[in-house]
């Protein structure tokens, strides 16, 4: 197929690498991409958030499938424009993408669908925030209602810090104050064609910047998959997946379809395993980053066939995707100052040596070529991914590889998947 992947992060590189690993020789384009993606796809100079530019390119170049990676093109309506021209696209339309674009919308849909989640209160003034956080009590959870690149959430016992966080986002929109939910968190992806869902394998990511889950929230500093500890709580990974499919994914997809906004694409369920059962923390409308980097390398079925089936409304023709039993972990290398004020433009070195070990590869997130040198151009620079028969083996491979990469001021967590080992 001729496939266009929109986005420029490690998630998109992971998608492209999975497509490249198939027996079929696809013709892959990416917009805007990055230095690493450029080695695995043809970069296209167009705005990924422009419905007109994307649709024109896809139509004029006979693209068979468009895969939308990040959230911004979704809420901009890129998928709607493509569908109007009859071009298969993996990604929900603008209305359904509100499931990620508006926390308030997501809570309403969950309530209507009977999906378990925490209590929440929408606030548009500081006074309303104060009332809500005092009602729910500490720890305080305050979220930007709209998109915030994974950094719009604060969980803190400091009332003043919670209010300061709200003050950051109130000038541009509402915030959501939520009750604090306690327990291990799990990410689970679902492919959806608007009527049917197929689950992928669960993963766990690490949102805090520092070891021991300390420091500020980030877009994600690492992840691992599968989650063997689910066996103890649910009998098996399959038992957990069955429960979430039945109680979360299918009701939400049915509700959106009933409202005339069918969800076609990737439903990301951010879940928490509380003493009262599994509850939804949030939904995203696209593959998660960095979880994609550890889920897709374990996928045994051709990704392109699954994405096209979802885009074309034929998921019922496919069995549940199967996954390798291997352990996969990813460690994110970030720039100095991330997430508040990352220092960019610094040279990167050692990537070829890092990726030379069997079972190791690198997904680029924010890199650029400059006169033959590789530069870090953003906060999260790259994801080092390792797969092995055991988590101990995968961790050793990943951290050996990270140790061979040089980036002045670079930072990474040293405890990714340590607990599961």
Coordinates of C-alpha atoms in Angstrom, one line a residue:
X1 CA 0.0 0.0 0.0
X2 CA 0.9 3.7 -0.2
X3 CA 0.6 4.9 3.3
X4 CA 0.8 8.4 4.7
X5 CA 1.7 8.8 8.4
X6 CA 1.0 12.2 10.0
X7 CA 3.2 13.2 12.9
X8 CA 6.8 13.7 14.0
X9 CA 7.4 11.8 17.2
X10 CA 8.6 8.5 18.4
X11 CA 5.1 7.2 18.3
X12 CA 4.9 7.8 14.6
X13 CA 8.4 6.3 14.1
X14 CA 7.2 3.2 16.0
X15 CA 4.2 2.9 13.7
X16 CA 6.4 3.3 10.6
X17 CA 8.9 0.7 11.9
X18 CA 6.0 -1.7 12.5
X19 CA 4.8 -1.2 8.9
X20 CA 8.4 -1.6 7.6
X21 CA 8.7 -4.9 9.4
X22 CA 5.9 -6.5 7.4
X23 CA 6.6 -8.8 4.5
X24 CA 4.7 -6.4 2.2
X25 CA 6.9 -3.6 0.8
X26 CA 4.8 -0.5 1.5
X27 CA 5.5 2.9 0.0
X28 CA 5.5 5.0 3.2
X29 CA 5.3 8.8 3.4
X30 CA 5.5 10.9 6.6
X31 CA 4.6 14.5 7.4
X32 CA 6.4 16.3 8.9
X33 CA 8.6 13.4 10.3
X34 CA 12.0 13.8 11.8
X35 CA 15.6 12.8 11.1
X36 CA 15.0 9.2 12.2
X37 CA 11.7 8.8 10.3
X38 CA 13.5 10.2 7.2
X39 CA 15.5 6.9 7.1
X40 CA 12.3 4.8 7.0
X41 CA 9.9 6.9 5.0
X42 CA 9.7 9.7 2.4
X43 CA 9.2 13.0 4.2
X44 CA 6.5 15.3 2.8
X45 CA 6.5 19.1 3.3
X46 CA 2.9 19.7 4.3
X47 CA 1.1 20.8 7.5
X48 CA -0.2 17.8 9.3
X49 CA -3.0 19.9 10.9
X50 CA -4.3 21.3 7.6
X51 CA -7.2 19.3 6.3
X52 CA -6.9 20.8 2.8
X53 CA -3.1 20.1 2.5
X54 CA -3.3 16.6 3.7
X55 CA -6.4 15.7 1.6
X56 CA -4.9 17.2 -1.5
X57 CA -1.6 15.3 -1.2
X58 CA -3.4 12.0 -0.4
X59 CA -5.8 12.4 -3.4
X60 CA -3.1 13.5 -5.9
X61 CA -0.7 10.7 -4.8
X62 CA -3.3 7.9 -4.7
X63 CA -2.6 7.2 -1.0
X64 CA -4.3 4.0 0.1
X65 CA -4.3 4.7 3.9
X66 CA -3.7 7.8 6.1
X67 CA -2.6 7.1 9.7
X68 CA -3.0 10.1 12.0
X69 CA -0.5 9.9 14.9
X70 CA -0.9 12.9 17.2
X71 CA -4.0 14.5 18.6
X72 CA -3.7 18.0 16.9
X73 CA -4.7 16.9 13.4
X74 CA -7.6 14.9 14.8
X75 CA -9.2 17.9 16.6
X76 CA -8.4 20.0 13.5
X77 CA -10.7 17.8 11.4
X78 CA -8.2 16.2 9.1
X79 CA -9.9 12.8 9.2
X80 CA -13.2 14.4 8.3
X81 CA -11.8 16.0 5.2
X82 CA -10.1 12.8 4.1
X83 CA -13.3 10.7 4.5
X84 CA -15.3 13.2 2.5
X85 CA -13.0 12.4 -0.4
X86 CA -13.3 8.7 0.1
X87 CA -9.7 8.2 1.4
X88 CA -9.4 5.6 4.1
X89 CA -8.0 7.2 7.3
X90 CA -7.2 5.7 10.7
X91 CA -8.2 8.3 13.1
X92 CA -11.5 9.7 14.4
X93 CA -13.3 12.7 13.1
X94 CA -13.3 16.0 14.8
X95 CA -16.5 15.4 16.8
X96 CA -15.4 12.0 18.1
X97 CA -11.9 13.3 18.8
X98 CA -13.4 15.4 21.5
X99 CA -13.1 12.3 23.6
X100 CA -9.5 13.5 24.0
X101 CA -9.9 17.1 23.1
X102 CA -12.3 17.8 26.0
X103 CA -12.1 16.1 29.4
X104 CA -15.7 17.4 30.0
X105 CA -17.0 15.7 26.8
X106 CA -15.2 12.5 27.8
X107 CA -16.8 12.5 31.3
X108 CA -20.3 13.1 29.8
X109 CA -19.9 10.2 27.3
X110 CA -18.6 7.9 30.1
X111 CA -21.6 8.8 32.3
X112 CA -24.0 8.2 29.4
X113 CA -22.4 4.8 28.7
X114 CA -22.2 3.7 32.3
X115 CA -18.4 3.5 32.2
X116 CA -16.7 3.5 35.7
X117 CA -14.7 6.7 36.3
X118 CA -13.9 9.2 39.1
X119 CA -16.1 12.1 40.1
X120 CA -15.2 15.4 38.5
X121 CA -16.3 19.0 38.4
X122 CA -15.8 21.5 35.6
X123 CA -14.6 24.9 36.6
X124 CA -14.2 28.1 34.6
X125 CA -13.2 30.5 37.4
X126 CA -10.7 30.3 40.3
X127 CA -13.5 30.4 42.8
X128 CA -15.1 27.4 41.2
X129 CA -11.7 25.6 41.3
X130 CA -11.4 26.4 45.0
X131 CA -14.9 25.1 45.8
X132 CA -14.2 21.8 43.9
X133 CA -10.8 21.0 45.3
X134 CA -12.1 21.6 48.8
X135 CA -15.0 19.3 48.1
X136 CA -12.8 16.5 46.8
X137 CA -10.0 17.0 49.2
X138 CA -6.3 16.1 48.9
X139 CA -4.5 14.8 47.0
X140 CA -5.7 17.4 44.5
X141 CA -6.2 16.5 40.8
X142 CA -6.5 19.4 38.3
X143 CA -6.6 18.9 34.6
X144 CA -6.7 21.3 31.6
X145 CA -10.0 20.6 29.8
X146 CA -8.4 20.8 26.4
X147 CA -5.2 19.5 24.8
X148 CA -2.0 20.1 26.8
X149 CA 0.6 17.7 25.2
X150 CA 0.4 15.3 28.1
X151 CA 1.4 18.0 30.6
X152 CA -1.9 19.5 31.6
X153 CA -2.4 17.4 34.8
X154 CA -1.2 18.0 38.3
X155 CA -1.6 15.7 41.2
X156 CA -0.5 17.3 44.5
X157 CA -1.1 17.6 48.2
X158 CA -0.2 21.3 47.9
X159 CA -3.4 23.3 47.6
X160 CA -1.6 26.4 46.4
X161 CA 0.2 24.4 43.7
X162 CA -3.1 23.0 42.5
X163 CA -4.6 26.5 42.2
X164 CA -1.5 27.8 40.4
X165 CA -1.9 25.0 37.9
X166 CA -5.5 26.0 37.4
X167 CA -4.5 29.6 36.9
X168 CA -2.2 28.5 34.1
X169 CA -5.0 27.1 32.0
X170 CA -8.1 29.1 33.0
X171 CA -7.3 32.1 30.8
X172 CA -7.7 29.8 27.7
X173 CA -10.5 27.5 28.9
X174 CA -12.0 25.4 31.6
X175 CA -10.3 23.0 33.9
X176 CA -11.5 19.8 35.4
X177 CA -11.1 19.1 39.1
X178 CA -11.3 15.3 39.9
X179 CA -11.3 13.1 42.9
X180 CA -8.0 11.3 43.5
X181 CA -8.0 7.6 42.5
X182 CA -5.3 5.3 43.9
X183 CA -3.9 2.2 42.4
X184 CA -1.6 0.9 39.6
X185 CA -2.2 2.5 36.2
X186 CA -2.5 0.6 32.9
X187 CA -2.8 1.8 29.3
X188 CA -4.9 -0.3 26.9
X189 CA -5.3 0.4 23.2
X190 CA -8.4 -0.6 21.1
X191 CA -8.7 -0.5 17.4
X192 CA -12.2 0.6 16.4
X193 CA -14.1 0.8 13.1
X194 CA -17.0 2.7 14.7
X195 CA -19.0 -0.5 15.5
X196 CA -16.4 -3.1 16.6
X197 CA -13.3 -3.0 18.8
X198 CA -10.2 -5.2 18.9
X199 CA -7.9 -4.8 21.9
X200 CA -4.1 -4.7 21.8
X201 CA -1.8 -5.8 24.6
X202 CA -1.7 -3.6 27.8
X203 CA 1.3 -1.5 28.8
X204 CA 2.3 0.7 31.7
X205 CA 4.0 4.1 31.2
X206 CA 5.9 6.4 33.6
X207 CA 4.6 9.9 33.6
X208 CA 6.8 11.5 36.2
X209 CA 10.2 12.9 35.2
X210 CA 12.3 11.3 38.0
X211 CA 12.9 7.9 39.5
X212 CA 10.4 6.7 42.1
X213 CA 7.6 8.6 40.4
X214 CA 9.0 12.0 41.6
X215 CA 9.1 15.3 39.8
X216 CA 6.6 16.9 37.4
X217 CA 4.3 15.2 35.0
X218 CA 5.7 14.7 31.5
X219 CA 4.5 13.2 28.2
X220 CA 6.0 9.9 29.4
X221 CA 9.5 8.9 30.3
X222 CA 9.3 5.2 29.5
X223 CA 7.0 2.1 29.3
X224 CA 6.9 -1.6 29.4
X225 CA 4.7 -4.4 28.1
X226 CA 3.2 -7.0 28.8
X227 CA 2.1 -6.7 32.4
X228 CA 2.6 -10.1 34.1
X229 CA 1.3 -8.9 37.4
X230 CA -2.2 -8.7 35.9
X231 CA -2.3 -12.5 36.2
X232 CA -2.5 -12.3 40.0
X233 CA -5.4 -9.7 40.0
X234 CA -7.4 -11.0 37.0
X235 CA -6.3 -14.5 36.4
X236 CA -4.6 -13.6 33.1
X237 CA -3.9 -10.7 30.8
X238 CA -6.8 -12.0 28.6
X239 CA -9.1 -11.8 31.6
X240 CA -8.2 -8.2 32.2
X241 CA -8.6 -7.3 28.6
X242 CA -11.9 -9.0 28.4
X243 CA -13.2 -7.0 31.3
X244 CA -12.1 -3.7 30.0
X245 CA -13.4 -4.5 26.5
X246 CA -16.8 -5.3 27.9
X247 CA -17.1 -2.6 30.6
X248 CA -15.2 0.3 28.9
X249 CA -14.4 0.1 25.2
X250 CA -17.6 -1.4 23.8
X251 CA -20.0 0.9 25.8
X252 CA -18.1 4.0 24.8
X253 CA -18.0 3.0 21.1
X254 CA -21.7 2.2 21.2
X255 CA -22.5 5.5 22.9
X256 CA -20.5 7.6 20.3
X257 CA -22.1 5.7 17.5
X258 CA -25.6 6.3 18.9
X259 CA -24.8 10.1 19.1
X260 CA -23.9 10.1 15.4
X261 CA -20.2 10.5 16.0
X262 CA -18.7 7.1 15.3
X263 CA -15.2 6.6 16.6
X264 CA -12.9 5.2 13.9
X265 CA -9.3 4.8 14.9
X266 CA -7.4 4.1 18.1
X267 CA -9.2 4.4 21.4
X268 CA -6.6 4.8 24.2
X269 CA -8.0 3.9 27.6
X270 CA -6.0 5.2 30.5
X271 CA -7.0 3.0 33.4
X272 CA -6.5 2.8 37.2
X273 CA -7.0 -0.4 39.2
X274 CA -8.6 0.8 42.4
X275 CA -9.9 -1.2 45.4
X276 CA -13.4 -0.5 43.9
X277 CA -12.5 -2.0 40.5
X278 CA -11.1 -0.8 37.2
X279 CA -11.8 2.9 36.4
X280 CA -11.0 5.2 33.5
X281 CA -8.7 8.1 34.2
X282 CA -8.9 9.5 30.7
X283 CA -9.3 8.6 27.0
X284 CA -7.0 9.5 24.2
X285 CA -8.0 9.4 20.5
X286 CA -4.7 8.0 19.2
X287 CA -1.8 5.7 19.9
X288 CA -0.1 6.6 23.2
X289 CA 3.5 7.7 23.4
X290 CA 5.6 6.0 24.8
X291 CA 3.4 2.9 25.1
X292 CA 3.2 2.4 21.3
X293 CA 7.0 1.9 21.3
X294 CA 6.6 -1.3 23.4
X295 CA 3.2 -2.6 22.2
X296 CA 3.8 -2.6 18.4
X297 CA 7.2 -4.5 18.5
X298 CA 5.3 -7.4 20.1
X299 CA 2.5 -7.4 17.6
X300 CA 2.6 -10.6 15.4
X301 CA -0.2 -9.6 12.9
X302 CA 0.4 -7.1 10.0
X303 CA -0.4 -3.7 11.4
X304 CA -1.3 -2.3 8.0
X305 CA -4.1 -4.8 7.6
X306 CA -5.6 -4.0 11.0
X307 CA -5.4 -0.2 10.4
X308 CA -7.0 -0.5 7.0
X309 CA -9.8 -2.8 8.3
X310 CA -10.6 -0.2 11.0
X311 CA -10.6 2.6 8.5
X312 CA -12.8 0.7 6.1
X313 CA -15.3 -0.7 8.7
X314 CA -14.3 -4.4 8.5
X315 CA -12.8 -5.2 11.9
X316 CA -15.4 -7.9 12.4
X317 CA -13.5 -10.0 9.8
X318 CA -10.4 -10.1 12.0
X319 CA -9.6 -12.1 15.2
X320 CA -8.0 -10.4 18.1
X321 CA -4.4 -9.5 17.3
X322 CA -1.8 -11.8 18.8
X323 CA 1.4 -10.7 20.5
X324 CA 4.8 -12.2 21.3
X325 CA 5.4 -13.2 24.9
X326 CA 8.7 -11.3 24.8
X327 CA 9.2 -8.4 27.3
X328 CA 9.6 -5.0 25.8
X329 CA 10.7 -1.8 27.5
X330 CA 11.4 1.7 26.3
X331 CA 13.5 4.4 28.0
X332 CA 13.0 8.0 26.9
X333 CA 16.0 10.3 26.6
X334 CA 14.9 13.9 27.2
X335 CA 16.7 17.3 26.9
X336 CA 17.9 19.3 29.8
X337 CA 15.1 21.4 31.3
X338 CA 12.3 19.1 30.1
X339 CA 9.4 19.4 30.7
X340 CA 9.2 23.1 31.7
X341 CA 11.8 24.6 29.4
X342 CA 13.8 22.1 27.3
X343 CA 17.2 23.2 26.0
X344 CA 17.3 22.2 22.3
X345 CA 19.8 22.3 19.4
X346 CA 22.4 20.2 21.2
X347 CA 24.2 17.4 19.3
X348 CA 23.4 13.8 19.7
X349 CA 26.0 11.0 19.2
X350 CA 26.4 7.3 19.7
X351 CA 23.0 6.2 18.2
X352 CA 24.5 3.6 15.8
X353 CA 26.4 2.0 18.5
X354 CA 23.4 2.0 20.8
X355 CA 21.2 0.3 18.3
X356 CA 23.8 -2.3 17.2
X357 CA 22.8 -4.9 19.8
X358 CA 20.3 -7.5 18.9
X359 CA 16.9 -6.7 20.2
X360 CA 17.5 -2.9 20.4
X361 CA 16.2 -0.1 18.2
X362 CA 15.7 3.6 18.5
X363 CA 12.5 5.5 17.8
X364 CA 13.3 9.2 17.1
X365 CA 11.0 11.8 18.7
X366 CA 12.7 15.2 18.2
X367 CA 15.8 15.0 16.0
X368 CA 17.1 16.9 12.9
X369 CA 20.0 16.5 10.6
X370 CA 22.3 19.5 10.5
X371 CA 25.2 19.3 8.1
X372 CA 25.8 15.7 8.8
X373 CA 25.3 16.0 12.6
X374 CA 22.2 14.9 14.6
X375 CA 20.6 17.5 16.8
X376 CA 18.0 17.3 19.6
X377 CA 15.1 19.6 18.7
X378 CA 12.6 19.0 21.5
X379 CA 11.9 17.9 25.0
X380 CA 11.6 14.2 24.5
X381 CA 14.4 13.4 22.0
X382 CA 14.2 9.6 21.4
X383 CA 13.0 6.3 22.8
X384 CA 15.4 3.4 23.2
X385 CA 13.5 0.2 22.8
X386 CA 14.6 -3.3 23.8
X387 CA 12.9 -6.6 23.6
X388 CA 14.1 -9.9 25.3
X389 CA 12.9 -13.1 26.7
X390 CA 12.8 -11.6 30.2
X391 CA 12.3 -8.1 31.6
X392 CA 15.7 -8.3 33.3
X393 CA 17.3 -8.9 29.9
X394 CA 15.3 -6.2 28.2
X395 CA 16.3 -3.7 30.9
X396 CA 20.0 -4.6 30.6
X397 CA 19.8 -4.1 26.8
X398 CA 18.0 -0.8 27.0
X399 CA 20.2 0.8 29.7
X400 CA 23.4 -0.4 28.0
X401 CA 22.2 1.3 24.8
X402 CA 21.2 4.5 26.6
X403 CA 24.6 4.6 28.2
X404 CA 26.2 4.8 24.7
X405 CA 24.3 7.9 23.6
X406 CA 25.7 11.3 24.4
X407 CA 23.5 14.4 24.8
X408 CA 24.8 17.3 26.9
X409 CA 22.4 17.6 29.8
X410 CA 20.3 14.7 28.7
X411 CA 18.1 13.0 31.3
X412 CA 16.3 9.7 31.6
X413 CA 14.7 7.6 34.3
X414 CA 16.7 4.6 35.7
X415 CA 13.8 2.6 37.0
X416 CA 11.7 1.8 34.0
X417 CA 10.2 -1.7 34.6
X418 CA 12.5 -2.2 37.7
X419 CA 9.5 -3.1 39.9
X420 CA 8.3 -5.8 37.5
X421 CA 11.7 -7.4 37.5

